[in-house]
């Protein structure tokens, strides 16, 4: 009995068109309905690899790594200056799932900038912040604020070293008043010193020392008194 060969069924034209429309691997420029533009690599119709996105409404530009449609890897984000129209860097560093994550540097209005670790789009981990008034904070961050151990160096060289919580001095710490030649060591709560000891420290080299030295403490047990007061205010061990 002869073998009958039937013609192979041809796939619908829309399947072929859809397959050809799939952007995969190669670089393409695609415009969104709202005018946004992406030029770069694709995978299964998603931004994936190296690419540049331009947002029409704000003029902002991101150039760097993408993963399945989201910023992921290393990249930089810039915005145009409203007056000069020149582009200014806002963030350069690592991203994950479309948010700042890992080490990166951010530039704020007024000349302030931060360099350090990020998590979920917030400053988190170890980092250094340069403020507009000339002061510098270096230490631990939590939920976009100083939290943990850190040092705040003021523009006049005075500095605080110790614990922080919610962006404020909180817990054991030392404040060096180098302009006066004094040192305060004690416990802080929400930026307010609650108890501690104030002593002369480098008074002879201080540019504006106090008129008289701090008198000697005459308590029978000054360390015991301080320890008792510190235990009353120090809640940093319970967190």
PDB file of C-alpha atoms in Angstrom:
ATOM      1  CA  UNK A   1       0.000   0.000   0.000  1.00  0.00           C
ATOM      2  CA  UNK A   2       1.573   3.296  -1.031  1.00  0.00           C
ATOM      3  CA  UNK A   3       2.473   5.785   1.706  1.00  0.00           C
ATOM      4  CA  UNK A   4       0.513   8.989   1.414  1.00  0.00           C
ATOM      5  CA  UNK A   5       2.335  12.158   2.455  1.00  0.00           C
ATOM      6  CA  UNK A   6       0.089  14.946   3.604  1.00  0.00           C
ATOM      7  CA  UNK A   7       1.247  18.545   3.310  1.00  0.00           C
ATOM      8  CA  UNK A   8       2.578  19.972   6.542  1.00  0.00           C
ATOM      9  CA  UNK A   9       0.187  22.350   8.224  1.00  0.00           C
ATOM     10  CA  UNK A  10       1.449  25.877   7.948  1.00  0.00           C
ATOM     11  CA  UNK A  11       1.484  27.941  11.173  1.00  0.00           C
ATOM     12  CA  UNK A  12      -0.688  31.047  11.176  1.00  0.00           C
ATOM     13  CA  UNK A  13       0.990  34.222   9.968  1.00  0.00           C
ATOM     14  CA  UNK A  14       0.445  35.927  13.342  1.00  0.00           C
ATOM     15  CA  UNK A  15       2.729  33.351  14.986  1.00  0.00           C
ATOM     16  CA  UNK A  16       5.512  34.174  12.570  1.00  0.00           C
ATOM     17  CA  UNK A  17       5.008  37.891  13.019  1.00  0.00           C
ATOM     18  CA  UNK A  18       5.005  37.532  16.807  1.00  0.00           C
ATOM     19  CA  UNK A  19       8.217  35.501  16.713  1.00  0.00           C
ATOM     20  CA  UNK A  20       9.938  38.087  14.567  1.00  0.00           C
ATOM     21  CA  UNK A  21       8.759  40.853  16.901  1.00  0.00           C
ATOM     22  CA  UNK A  22      10.389  39.238  19.914  1.00  0.00           C
ATOM     23  CA  UNK A  23      13.358  41.348  20.990  1.00  0.00           C
ATOM     24  CA  UNK A  24      16.098  39.080  22.277  1.00  0.00           C
ATOM     25  CA  UNK A  25      19.808  39.718  22.661  1.00  0.00           C
ATOM     26  CA  UNK A  26      20.220  42.440  20.040  1.00  0.00           C
ATOM     27  CA  UNK A  27      20.122  46.143  20.772  1.00  0.00           C
ATOM     28  CA  UNK A  28      16.892  47.887  19.946  1.00  0.00           C
ATOM     29  CA  UNK A  29      15.421  51.328  20.520  1.00  0.00           C
ATOM     30  CA  UNK A  30      11.814  51.247  21.663  1.00  0.00           C
ATOM     31  CA  UNK A  31       9.502  54.165  22.423  1.00  0.00           C
ATOM     32  CA  UNK A  32       6.728  53.862  24.983  1.00  0.00           C
ATOM     33  CA  UNK A  33       3.307  55.439  24.484  1.00  0.00           C
ATOM     34  CA  UNK A  34       4.182  58.208  26.979  1.00  0.00           C
ATOM     35  CA  UNK A  35       7.349  59.096  25.075  1.00  0.00           C
ATOM     36  CA  UNK A  36       9.882  57.267  27.246  1.00  0.00           C
ATOM     37  CA  UNK A  37      12.736  55.733  25.250  1.00  0.00           C
ATOM     38  CA  UNK A  38      14.940  52.699  25.856  1.00  0.00           C
ATOM     39  CA  UNK A  39      17.970  51.728  23.808  1.00  0.00           C
ATOM     40  CA  UNK A  40      19.752  48.540  24.671  1.00  0.00           C
ATOM     41  CA  UNK A  41      19.637  44.780  24.987  1.00  0.00           C
ATOM     42  CA  UNK A  42      16.529  42.656  25.456  1.00  0.00           C
ATOM     43  CA  UNK A  43      15.501  39.184  26.559  1.00  0.00           C
ATOM     44  CA  UNK A  44      11.990  37.862  25.936  1.00  0.00           C
ATOM     45  CA  UNK A  45      10.708  41.384  25.330  1.00  0.00           C
ATOM     46  CA  UNK A  46      12.206  42.641  28.614  1.00  0.00           C
ATOM     47  CA  UNK A  47      15.100  45.054  29.109  1.00  0.00           C
ATOM     48  CA  UNK A  48      17.983  42.781  29.944  1.00  0.00           C
ATOM     49  CA  UNK A  49      21.709  43.455  29.722  1.00  0.00           C
ATOM     50  CA  UNK A  50      23.199  46.858  28.953  1.00  0.00           C
ATOM     51  CA  UNK A  51      20.873  49.707  28.133  1.00  0.00           C
ATOM     52  CA  UNK A  52      19.853  53.341  28.502  1.00  0.00           C
ATOM     53  CA  UNK A  53      16.427  54.594  29.524  1.00  0.00           C
ATOM     54  CA  UNK A  54      15.265  58.184  29.000  1.00  0.00           C
ATOM     55  CA  UNK A  55      12.121  59.404  30.761  1.00  0.00           C
ATOM     56  CA  UNK A  56      10.428  62.071  28.654  1.00  0.00           C
ATOM     57  CA  UNK A  57       8.507  63.852  31.438  1.00  0.00           C
ATOM     58  CA  UNK A  58      11.518  64.509  33.679  1.00  0.00           C
ATOM     59  CA  UNK A  59      14.347  64.121  31.166  1.00  0.00           C
ATOM     60  CA  UNK A  60      16.069  61.729  33.583  1.00  0.00           C
ATOM     61  CA  UNK A  61      18.500  59.144  32.203  1.00  0.00           C
ATOM     62  CA  UNK A  62      19.574  55.779  33.534  1.00  0.00           C
ATOM     63  CA  UNK A  63      22.454  54.004  31.836  1.00  0.00           C
ATOM     64  CA  UNK A  64      23.707  50.641  32.993  1.00  0.00           C
ATOM     65  CA  UNK A  65      22.657  47.072  33.726  1.00  0.00           C
ATOM     66  CA  UNK A  66      19.134  45.659  33.483  1.00  0.00           C
ATOM     67  CA  UNK A  67      17.657  42.337  34.522  1.00  0.00           C
ATOM     68  CA  UNK A  68      14.234  41.174  33.386  1.00  0.00           C
ATOM     69  CA  UNK A  69      12.929  44.711  32.891  1.00  0.00           C
ATOM     70  CA  UNK A  70      14.391  46.306  36.031  1.00  0.00           C
ATOM     71  CA  UNK A  71      17.576  48.173  36.894  1.00  0.00           C
ATOM     72  CA  UNK A  72      19.845  45.531  38.343  1.00  0.00           C
ATOM     73  CA  UNK A  73      23.642  45.635  38.466  1.00  0.00           C
ATOM     74  CA  UNK A  74      25.813  48.720  38.031  1.00  0.00           C
ATOM     75  CA  UNK A  75      24.490  51.944  36.575  1.00  0.00           C
ATOM     76  CA  UNK A  76      24.150  55.705  36.842  1.00  0.00           C
ATOM     77  CA  UNK A  77      21.087  57.933  37.109  1.00  0.00           C
ATOM     78  CA  UNK A  78      21.182  61.597  36.037  1.00  0.00           C
ATOM     79  CA  UNK A  79      18.713  64.473  35.728  1.00  0.00           C
ATOM     80  CA  UNK A  80      18.902  67.742  33.773  1.00  0.00           C
ATOM     81  CA  UNK A  81      19.505  70.996  35.617  1.00  0.00           C
ATOM     82  CA  UNK A  82      16.295  73.083  35.396  1.00  0.00           C
ATOM     83  CA  UNK A  83      18.281  76.208  34.485  1.00  0.00           C
ATOM     84  CA  UNK A  84      21.327  75.117  32.486  1.00  0.00           C
ATOM     85  CA  UNK A  85      19.719  71.915  31.145  1.00  0.00           C
ATOM     86  CA  UNK A  86      23.049  70.182  31.664  1.00  0.00           C
ATOM     87  CA  UNK A  87      22.878  66.723  33.166  1.00  0.00           C
ATOM     88  CA  UNK A  88      23.842  66.241  36.813  1.00  0.00           C
ATOM     89  CA  UNK A  89      24.629  62.890  38.373  1.00  0.00           C
ATOM     90  CA  UNK A  90      22.183  61.850  41.072  1.00  0.00           C
ATOM     91  CA  UNK A  91      23.364  58.304  41.754  1.00  0.00           C
ATOM     92  CA  UNK A  92      26.161  56.063  40.551  1.00  0.00           C
ATOM     93  CA  UNK A  93      26.494  52.574  41.935  1.00  0.00           C
ATOM     94  CA  UNK A  94      24.765  49.244  42.324  1.00  0.00           C
ATOM     95  CA  UNK A  95      21.085  48.411  41.917  1.00  0.00           C
ATOM     96  CA  UNK A  96      18.862  45.446  42.679  1.00  0.00           C
ATOM     97  CA  UNK A  97      15.242  44.967  41.667  1.00  0.00           C
ATOM     98  CA  UNK A  98      15.025  48.598  40.442  1.00  0.00           C
ATOM     99  CA  UNK A  99      16.334  50.077  43.740  1.00  0.00           C
ATOM    100  CA  UNK A 100      19.713  51.255  45.014  1.00  0.00           C
ATOM    101  CA  UNK A 101      21.391  48.298  46.676  1.00  0.00           C
ATOM    102  CA  UNK A 102      25.072  47.761  47.459  1.00  0.00           C
ATOM    103  CA  UNK A 103      27.786  50.408  47.276  1.00  0.00           C
ATOM    104  CA  UNK A 104      26.951  53.693  45.590  1.00  0.00           C
ATOM    105  CA  UNK A 105      27.292  57.476  45.624  1.00  0.00           C
ATOM    106  CA  UNK A 106      24.376  59.923  45.669  1.00  0.00           C
ATOM    107  CA  UNK A 107      24.485  63.680  45.065  1.00  0.00           C
ATOM    108  CA  UNK A 108      21.835  65.874  46.703  1.00  0.00           C
ATOM    109  CA  UNK A 109      20.777  69.472  46.012  1.00  0.00           C
ATOM    110  CA  UNK A 110      22.956  72.064  47.678  1.00  0.00           C
ATOM    111  CA  UNK A 111      26.199  70.141  47.281  1.00  0.00           C
ATOM    112  CA  UNK A 112      25.555  67.391  49.825  1.00  0.00           C
ATOM    113  CA  UNK A 113      26.541  63.845  48.885  1.00  0.00           C
ATOM    114  CA  UNK A 114      26.660  60.352  50.342  1.00  0.00           C
ATOM    115  CA  UNK A 115      28.972  57.479  49.581  1.00  0.00           C
ATOM    116  CA  UNK A 116      28.445  54.069  51.093  1.00  0.00           C
ATOM    117  CA  UNK A 117      26.080  51.140  51.301  1.00  0.00           C
ATOM    118  CA  UNK A 118      22.416  50.968  50.298  1.00  0.00           C
ATOM    119  CA  UNK A 119      19.588  48.478  50.764  1.00  0.00           C
ATOM    120  CA  UNK A 120      16.138  48.683  49.215  1.00  0.00           C
ATOM    121  CA  UNK A 121      16.754  52.248  48.026  1.00  0.00           C
ATOM    122  CA  UNK A 122      17.780  53.513  51.481  1.00  0.00           C
ATOM    123  CA  UNK A 123      21.128  54.284  53.053  1.00  0.00           C
ATOM    124  CA  UNK A 124      21.844  51.189  55.094  1.00  0.00           C
ATOM    125  CA  UNK A 125      25.143  49.763  56.352  1.00  0.00           C
ATOM    126  CA  UNK A 126      28.359  51.762  56.492  1.00  0.00           C
ATOM    127  CA  UNK A 127      28.578  55.126  54.791  1.00  0.00           C
ATOM    128  CA  UNK A 128      29.838  58.701  54.818  1.00  0.00           C
ATOM    129  CA  UNK A 129      27.611  61.768  54.405  1.00  0.00           C
ATOM    130  CA  UNK A 130      28.950  65.215  53.513  1.00  0.00           C
ATOM    131  CA  UNK A 131      26.536  67.959  54.617  1.00  0.00           C
ATOM    132  CA  UNK A 132      26.070  71.448  53.238  1.00  0.00           C
ATOM    133  CA  UNK A 133      27.267  73.100  56.460  1.00  0.00           C
ATOM    134  CA  UNK A 134      30.647  71.370  56.170  1.00  0.00           C
ATOM    135  CA  UNK A 135      30.042  68.640  58.726  1.00  0.00           C
ATOM    136  CA  UNK A 136      30.667  64.953  57.935  1.00  0.00           C
ATOM    137  CA  UNK A 137      29.024  61.875  59.377  1.00  0.00           C
ATOM    138  CA  UNK A 138      30.764  58.527  59.006  1.00  0.00           C
ATOM    139  CA  UNK A 139      29.404  55.330  60.456  1.00  0.00           C
ATOM    140  CA  UNK A 140      26.446  52.990  60.412  1.00  0.00           C
ATOM    141  CA  UNK A 141      23.101  53.765  58.774  1.00  0.00           C
ATOM    142  CA  UNK A 142      19.678  52.213  59.248  1.00  0.00           C
ATOM    143  CA  UNK A 143      16.559  53.036  57.231  1.00  0.00           C
ATOM    144  CA  UNK A 144      18.162  56.091  55.612  1.00  0.00           C
ATOM    145  CA  UNK A 145      19.329  57.641  58.920  1.00  0.00           C
ATOM    146  CA  UNK A 146      22.405  57.357  61.155  1.00  0.00           C
ATOM    147  CA  UNK A 147      21.819  54.327  63.345  1.00  0.00           C
ATOM    148  CA  UNK A 148      24.420  52.366  65.321  1.00  0.00           C
ATOM    149  CA  UNK A 149      28.021  53.476  65.833  1.00  0.00           C
ATOM    150  CA  UNK A 150      29.193  56.610  64.078  1.00  0.00           C
ATOM    151  CA  UNK A 151      31.171  59.833  64.203  1.00  0.00           C
ATOM    152  CA  UNK A 152      29.949  63.335  63.386  1.00  0.00           C
ATOM    153  CA  UNK A 153      32.756  65.764  62.568  1.00  0.00           C
ATOM    154  CA  UNK A 154      31.654  69.401  62.649  1.00  0.00           C
ATOM    155  CA  UNK A 155      33.143  72.138  60.493  1.00  0.00           C
ATOM    156  CA  UNK A 156      34.949  73.621  63.541  1.00  0.00           C
ATOM    157  CA  UNK A 157      36.660  70.227  64.165  1.00  0.00           C
ATOM    158  CA  UNK A 158      34.497  69.421  67.203  1.00  0.00           C
ATOM    159  CA  UNK A 159      33.184  65.882  66.967  1.00  0.00           C
ATOM    160  CA  UNK A 160      30.856  63.321  68.482  1.00  0.00           C
ATOM    161  CA  UNK A 161      31.755  59.629  68.620  1.00  0.00           C
ATOM    162  CA  UNK A 162      29.237  57.105  69.819  1.00  0.00           C
ATOM    163  CA  UNK A 163      25.808  55.597  69.328  1.00  0.00           C
ATOM    164  CA  UNK A 164      22.994  56.863  67.113  1.00  0.00           C
ATOM    165  CA  UNK A 165      19.313  56.083  66.742  1.00  0.00           C
ATOM    166  CA  UNK A 166      16.818  57.520  64.222  1.00  0.00           C
ATOM    167  CA  UNK A 167      19.430  60.047  63.093  1.00  0.00           C
ATOM    168  CA  UNK A 168      20.102  61.383  66.609  1.00  0.00           C
ATOM    169  CA  UNK A 169      22.815  60.883  69.224  1.00  0.00           C
ATOM    170  CA  UNK A 170      21.461  58.154  71.463  1.00  0.00           C
ATOM    171  CA  UNK A 171      23.281  55.942  73.956  1.00  0.00           C
ATOM    172  CA  UNK A 172      26.919  56.030  75.121  1.00  0.00           C
ATOM    173  CA  UNK A 173      29.055  58.640  73.420  1.00  0.00           C
ATOM    174  CA  UNK A 174      31.835  61.206  73.624  1.00  0.00           C
ATOM    175  CA  UNK A 175      31.711  64.815  72.466  1.00  0.00           C
ATOM    176  CA  UNK A 176      35.076  66.483  71.896  1.00  0.00           C
ATOM    177  CA  UNK A 177      34.832  70.281  72.281  1.00  0.00           C
ATOM    178  CA  UNK A 178      38.260  70.884  70.800  1.00  0.00           C
ATOM    179  CA  UNK A 179      37.626  74.591  70.375  1.00  0.00           C
ATOM    180  CA  UNK A 180      37.242  74.888  74.168  1.00  0.00           C
ATOM    181  CA  UNK A 181      39.561  72.078  75.198  1.00  0.00           C
ATOM    182  CA  UNK A 182      36.874  69.950  76.842  1.00  0.00           C
ATOM    183  CA  UNK A 183      35.496  66.442  76.568  1.00  0.00           C
ATOM    184  CA  UNK A 184      32.037  65.252  77.587  1.00  0.00           C
ATOM    185  CA  UNK A 185      31.592  61.497  78.029  1.00  0.00           C
ATOM    186  CA  UNK A 186      28.220  60.083  78.962  1.00  0.00           C
ATOM    187  CA  UNK A 187      24.779  58.982  77.830  1.00  0.00           C
ATOM    188  CA  UNK A 188      22.627  60.685  75.199  1.00  0.00           C
ATOM    189  CA  UNK A 189      18.909  60.380  74.491  1.00  0.00           C
ATOM    190  CA  UNK A 190      17.412  61.819  71.281  1.00  0.00           C
ATOM    191  CA  UNK A 191      20.324  64.273  70.835  1.00  0.00           C
ATOM    192  CA  UNK A 192      20.245  65.434  74.493  1.00  0.00           C
ATOM    193  CA  UNK A 193      23.069  64.597  76.939  1.00  0.00           C
ATOM    194  CA  UNK A 194      21.423  63.071  79.993  1.00  0.00           C
ATOM    195  CA  UNK A 195      24.371  62.283  82.256  1.00  0.00           C
ATOM    196  CA  UNK A 196      28.131  62.123  82.070  1.00  0.00           C
ATOM    197  CA  UNK A 197      31.446  63.707  82.977  1.00  0.00           C
ATOM    198  CA  UNK A 198      32.900  66.918  81.540  1.00  0.00           C
ATOM    199  CA  UNK A 199      36.687  67.198  81.765  1.00  0.00           C
ATOM    200  CA  UNK A 200      39.445  69.364  80.348  1.00  0.00           C
ATOM    201  CA  UNK A 201      40.929  67.834  77.209  1.00  0.00           C
ATOM    202  CA  UNK A 202      43.723  69.529  75.278  1.00  0.00           C
ATOM    203  CA  UNK A 203      42.906  72.834  76.948  1.00  0.00           C
ATOM    204  CA  UNK A 204      46.369  74.282  76.373  1.00  0.00           C
ATOM    205  CA  UNK A 205      46.084  73.830  72.591  1.00  0.00           C
ATOM    206  CA  UNK A 206      42.439  74.922  72.294  1.00  0.00           C
ATOM    207  CA  UNK A 207      41.829  78.098  70.213  1.00  0.00           C
ATOM    208  CA  UNK A 208      39.129  79.396  72.598  1.00  0.00           C
ATOM    209  CA  UNK A 209      39.567  77.721  75.992  1.00  0.00           C
ATOM    210  CA  UNK A 210      37.267  78.421  78.918  1.00  0.00           C
ATOM    211  CA  UNK A 211      38.420  81.087  81.376  1.00  0.00           C
ATOM    212  CA  UNK A 212      38.955  78.616  84.207  1.00  0.00           C
ATOM    213  CA  UNK A 213      39.814  74.902  84.277  1.00  0.00           C
ATOM    214  CA  UNK A 214      37.106  72.478  85.323  1.00  0.00           C
ATOM    215  CA  UNK A 215      37.447  71.822  89.070  1.00  0.00           C
ATOM    216  CA  UNK A 216      38.307  68.343  90.289  1.00  0.00           C
ATOM    217  CA  UNK A 217      35.373  66.097  91.194  1.00  0.00           C
ATOM    218  CA  UNK A 218      35.213  65.623  94.973  1.00  0.00           C
ATOM    219  CA  UNK A 219      32.650  62.782  95.092  1.00  0.00           C
ATOM    220  CA  UNK A 220      33.645  59.783  97.190  1.00  0.00           C
ATOM    221  CA  UNK A 221      32.743  57.402  94.354  1.00  0.00           C
ATOM    222  CA  UNK A 222      32.368  59.373  91.086  1.00  0.00           C
ATOM    223  CA  UNK A 223      32.608  56.259  88.903  1.00  0.00           C
ATOM    224  CA  UNK A 224      29.848  54.552  90.862  1.00  0.00           C
ATOM    225  CA  UNK A 225      27.569  57.570  90.628  1.00  0.00           C
ATOM    226  CA  UNK A 226      28.142  57.840  86.882  1.00  0.00           C
ATOM    227  CA  UNK A 227      27.580  54.117  86.327  1.00  0.00           C
ATOM    228  CA  UNK A 228      24.277  54.278  88.194  1.00  0.00           C
ATOM    229  CA  UNK A 229      23.118  57.264  86.139  1.00  0.00           C
ATOM    230  CA  UNK A 230      24.217  55.671  82.904  1.00  0.00           C
ATOM    231  CA  UNK A 231      22.282  52.487  83.683  1.00  0.00           C
ATOM    232  CA  UNK A 232      19.173  54.616  84.116  1.00  0.00           C
ATOM    233  CA  UNK A 233      19.359  56.223  80.666  1.00  0.00           C
ATOM    234  CA  UNK A 234      21.236  53.670  78.528  1.00  0.00           C
ATOM    235  CA  UNK A 235      18.666  51.635  76.626  1.00  0.00           C
ATOM    236  CA  UNK A 236      20.981  50.827  73.705  1.00  0.00           C
ATOM    237  CA  UNK A 237      21.654  47.312  75.057  1.00  0.00           C
ATOM    238  CA  UNK A 238      17.970  46.439  74.929  1.00  0.00           C
ATOM    239  CA  UNK A 239      17.555  47.115  71.215  1.00  0.00           C
TER     240      UNK A 239
END
